[in-house]
Amino acid sequence: MYLETPPRLIETAIFSAMPDKFRRKGERTDWADANRPGVPTDSFIEGPSFDKDGHLYIVDIPFGRIFRIAPDGEWSLVAEYEGWPNGLKIAADGRILVADYMHGIMELDANAGRIKPILTSRNSESFRGCNDLHLASNGDIYFTDQGQTGLHDPSGRVYRLAANGRLDCLIDTGISPNGLVLDPSETVLFVAMTRDNAVWRLPFMKDGSVSKVGRFCSLFGTSGPDGMTMDAKGRLFVGHASLGHVFVFAPNGELVARIKSCAGPNCTNVAIGGAKKDRLYITESSTGSVLVADIGGLNS
């Protein structure tokens, strides 16, 4: 995973944890029964994304909730509905889009606390279970349709919903496609394939299709890569859902740093924040905590 220099170790601290008043202790859900069988689940947070005022939005998948965390760490409930919100991204114009495992691609009205569908099917066929999404600078929405796919069923899909409404299936051979992010030039799409324990690299052709898809990096563990983000220098930050780390890869695929959880092992998603874009915020789902790490030193 590295050539000569071992990866730098970066520690984390707890930025904020879900208050007890919001935890659903002792409640069972169909999502938790299928995805975390036998594990008490009072919440499972994911999908961190910042608005223009520095508020951090996150989702709570099994209970259909979306929260807003203020810069001082205070939580407030924005919406609760019948669904399983999994990924969340806030566009430059303030639109809040959600990849919902139950319904598809949704849009949140944070002021009204309401959510509405944007895309719920393809050619009258329901999605298998949308997981995460990424917004391109031109308004295109890239999203993963993961469902229960894996090595036993490598049929997960990655889609692009163009700003003009056209829907393209980029690949339909994914091994549990999860988090995804474009590189700074927006000519390559990186997709976390959780049950392959790898990140795939999807280069775009001139017509917008992908070709020569390959594994950018491989990992290990009982789960695999989950949510991802990328900085302006093309370094890929990969949350791992069972190893208690976020791994940082250089543009050539070399592991340059590992960011260690100070809470539990389920580092499910990440977002870059801070006035200087030098802080990484991490959802640690098993404890319902948001962690923070100083990544400014990566530039030294």
XYZ file of C-alpha atoms in Angstrom:
300
model
C 0.000 0.000 0.000
C 3.035 2.283 0.127
C 6.404 2.320 -1.579
C 9.071 3.757 0.733
C 7.619 6.060 3.388
C 5.117 4.501 5.831
C 1.792 6.343 6.053
C 1.513 9.190 8.532
C -0.725 8.550 11.551
C -3.298 11.266 12.258
C -5.365 11.119 15.435
C -8.992 12.161 15.836
C -11.159 13.743 18.503
C -14.912 13.663 19.027
C -16.500 16.746 17.520
C -20.013 15.851 18.658
C -22.033 12.747 19.546
C -25.750 12.170 19.127
C -27.545 13.316 22.301
C -29.359 10.643 24.276
C -32.708 12.320 23.605
C -32.391 11.386 19.928
C -31.234 7.787 20.397
C -33.861 5.111 19.739
C -32.720 2.565 22.280
C -34.391 -0.834 22.186
C -36.223 -0.168 18.897
C -35.924 -2.654 16.038
C -36.065 -1.675 12.376
C -36.172 -3.696 9.169
C -32.998 -1.948 7.988
C -31.018 -2.909 11.093
C -32.386 -6.469 11.049
C -31.072 -6.891 7.487
C -27.823 -4.950 7.709
C -26.797 -5.264 11.386
C -28.424 -8.522 12.536
C -28.191 -9.062 16.288
C -26.446 -5.731 16.912
C -28.319 -3.171 19.067
C -28.764 -0.130 16.834
C -30.118 3.061 18.381
C -28.897 5.056 15.365
C -26.643 4.675 12.335
C -25.351 8.001 11.092
C -23.945 8.675 7.632
C -23.799 11.222 4.840
C -21.970 14.273 6.294
C -22.178 17.456 4.238
C -21.688 21.138 5.120
C -23.938 24.025 4.134
C -22.637 27.507 3.382
C -23.057 28.567 7.020
C -20.901 25.760 8.390
C -23.725 23.558 9.630
C -23.078 19.848 9.211
C -25.980 17.738 7.936
C -26.050 14.003 8.586
C -28.557 11.187 8.156
C -29.710 8.436 10.488
C -30.514 5.538 8.161
C -32.691 3.096 10.151
C -34.994 5.749 11.620
C -35.417 7.945 8.548
C -34.003 11.068 10.149
C -31.876 13.981 8.983
C -30.030 16.124 11.516
C -28.214 19.434 11.434
C -25.203 19.955 13.711
C -24.237 23.551 14.463
C -20.583 24.651 14.542
C -20.725 24.438 18.345
C -21.803 20.769 18.134
C -25.504 21.208 18.981
C -27.884 18.816 17.212
C -31.314 19.598 15.809
C -33.748 17.337 13.956
C -34.495 18.652 10.461
C -36.747 15.915 9.115
C -38.138 12.500 9.981
C -39.978 10.429 7.402
C -40.724 6.892 6.219
C -37.474 6.065 4.469
C -33.827 5.105 4.836
C -31.671 8.147 3.976
C -28.150 6.931 3.301
C -26.103 9.549 1.464
C -26.534 13.334 1.526
C -24.894 16.133 -0.426
C -25.495 19.884 -0.455
C -25.123 21.585 -3.827
C -23.478 24.958 -4.387
C -26.929 26.535 -4.783
C -28.044 25.126 -1.417
C -30.141 22.216 -2.684
C -29.946 19.226 -0.348
C -30.055 15.890 -2.156
C -30.418 12.513 -0.486
C -29.728 8.976 -1.682
C -32.464 6.989 0.034
C -32.075 3.216 0.227
C -35.850 2.715 0.232
C -37.010 5.321 -2.288
C -34.214 6.544 -4.594
C -32.917 10.080 -5.064
C -34.733 12.677 -2.966
C -34.565 16.412 -2.245
C -34.869 17.889 1.234
C -36.523 21.190 2.052
C -34.710 21.903 5.309
C -36.867 24.899 6.227
C -40.112 22.970 5.922
C -38.682 19.661 7.124
C -40.095 17.899 4.070
C -38.554 15.567 1.530
C -39.740 14.887 -2.028
C -38.716 12.382 -4.717
C -36.456 13.347 -7.611
C -35.875 9.912 -9.162
C -37.424 6.694 -7.894
C -36.978 4.251 -10.774
C -35.342 3.535 -14.109
C -37.542 2.392 -16.984
C -40.282 1.564 -14.436
C -37.871 -0.677 -12.485
C -37.226 0.244 -8.859
C -33.687 0.741 -7.648
C -32.106 -2.001 -5.564
C -31.102 0.377 -2.781
C -29.430 3.725 -3.444
C -26.465 4.317 -1.171
C -24.540 7.523 -1.864
C -24.259 10.379 -4.328
C -21.822 12.979 -5.638
C -22.586 16.275 -7.365
C -20.586 17.425 -10.386
C -19.898 21.095 -11.040
C -22.301 21.096 -14.031
C -25.202 19.810 -11.922
C -24.955 16.140 -12.855
C -25.705 13.702 -10.022
C -23.668 10.516 -9.723
C -25.101 7.857 -7.436
C -24.681 4.230 -6.457
C -27.395 1.576 -6.425
C -25.956 -0.948 -4.016
C -28.773 -3.049 -2.627
C -27.486 -6.320 -1.176
C -24.908 -6.939 -3.913
C -21.492 -8.437 -3.243
C -19.081 -11.040 -4.515
C -22.011 -13.473 -4.704
C -23.982 -11.040 -6.860
C -21.762 -8.512 -8.672
C -24.613 -6.524 -10.175
C -24.462 -3.205 -8.318
C -24.946 -0.138 -10.463
C -23.447 3.309 -10.771
C -25.602 5.963 -12.423
C -25.285 9.489 -13.711
C -28.399 11.673 -13.700
C -27.590 14.569 -16.019
C -28.847 18.066 -15.337
C -31.101 17.698 -18.407
C -32.786 14.607 -16.924
C -30.963 11.924 -18.885
C -30.098 8.854 -16.815
C -27.062 6.757 -17.777
C -25.981 3.489 -16.180
C -22.185 3.687 -16.139
C -21.574 0.173 -14.799
C -23.818 -2.692 -13.719
C -21.134 -5.086 -12.453
C -20.376 -3.389 -9.143
C -19.485 -5.417 -6.057
C -21.501 -3.442 -3.508
C -20.955 0.106 -4.869
C -20.989 2.651 -2.063
C -19.300 6.072 -1.749
C -18.158 7.877 -4.876
C -16.309 11.042 -5.839
C -14.974 12.761 -8.953
C -11.341 13.783 -9.254
C -10.583 17.548 -9.449
C -10.627 17.499 -13.265
C -13.934 15.583 -13.249
C -12.553 13.126 -15.794
C -12.344 10.137 -13.432
C -14.925 8.748 -11.027
C -13.790 6.793 -7.967
C -16.250 4.306 -6.448
C -15.893 2.400 -3.176
C -16.816 -1.247 -3.723
C -17.436 -2.326 -0.163
C -17.619 -6.113 -0.519
C -14.702 -6.129 -2.957
C -12.741 -4.254 -0.265
C -11.447 -1.980 -2.979
C -11.873 1.387 -4.659
C -12.491 1.241 -8.392
C -11.301 3.889 -10.847
C -13.688 4.742 -13.710
C -12.104 6.933 -16.439
C -14.521 8.792 -18.716
C -14.403 8.619 -22.488
C -15.287 11.583 -24.714
C -18.884 10.423 -25.030
C -19.305 10.271 -21.251
C -19.128 6.483 -20.976
C -16.487 4.714 -18.887
C -13.788 2.341 -20.065
C -10.789 0.464 -18.698
C -12.285 0.391 -15.205
C -9.723 -0.856 -12.685
C -8.974 -1.212 -8.982
C -7.300 1.932 -7.676
C -6.510 0.385 -4.289
C -7.321 -2.719 -2.261
C -7.963 -3.019 1.467
C -8.997 -5.758 3.912
C -11.346 -6.453 6.801
C -14.819 -7.771 7.522
C -16.470 -4.863 5.726
C -14.766 -2.439 3.344
C -14.478 1.074 1.920
C -17.555 3.197 2.491
C -17.876 6.981 2.082
C -15.154 9.008 0.365
C -14.075 12.533 -0.442
C -11.174 14.105 -2.320
C -9.200 17.288 -1.699
C -8.057 19.847 -4.240
C -4.727 18.043 -4.653
C -6.407 14.815 -5.678
C -5.836 12.925 -2.434
C -8.574 10.380 -1.801
C -9.959 9.993 1.744
C -11.580 6.588 2.195
C -13.653 5.723 5.252
C -13.468 2.032 6.159
C -16.565 0.545 7.743
C -14.798 -2.047 9.918
C -11.164 -1.030 10.451
C -11.737 2.168 12.433
C -9.734 4.287 10.017
C -9.917 6.716 7.161
C -7.171 5.932 4.652
C -5.618 8.711 2.575
C -4.301 7.819 -0.867
C -2.126 9.939 -3.153
C -3.219 10.395 -6.786
C -0.940 7.481 -7.777
C -2.681 5.141 -5.306
C 0.014 5.158 -2.618
C -1.187 5.207 0.984
C 0.176 8.419 2.530
C -1.764 8.650 5.811
C -4.163 6.825 8.069
C -6.607 8.679 10.279
C -7.464 6.632 13.368
C -10.857 6.631 15.028
C -10.897 7.554 18.717
C -14.367 6.009 19.043
C -15.650 2.870 17.299
C -14.587 0.908 14.192
C -17.316 1.994 11.748
C -15.909 5.005 9.901
C -18.691 5.216 7.352
C -18.324 8.602 5.675
C -16.244 11.756 5.524
C -16.431 15.451 4.691
C -13.781 18.148 4.500
C -14.563 21.315 6.451
C -13.052 24.208 8.341
C -12.371 27.737 7.140
C -9.096 26.580 5.569
C -10.471 23.188 4.459
C -8.000 21.603 6.859
C -10.374 19.504 8.958
C -11.820 16.115 8.152
C -15.156 15.202 9.735
C -15.960 11.503 10.038
C -19.197 9.710 10.893
C -18.477 6.830 13.280
C -21.740 4.990 13.112
C -21.466 2.380 15.869
C -21.259 5.096 18.552
C -23.273 7.784 16.786
C -20.288 10.130 16.905
C -18.842 12.691 14.502
C -15.055 12.747 14.718
C -12.693 15.473 13.549
C -9.069 15.302 12.414
C -6.539 17.986 11.535
C -5.410 17.254 7.962
C -3.532 20.511 7.463
C -0.238 18.718 8.085
C -0.643 16.708 4.896
C 0.529 19.769 2.991
C 3.851 19.889 4.854
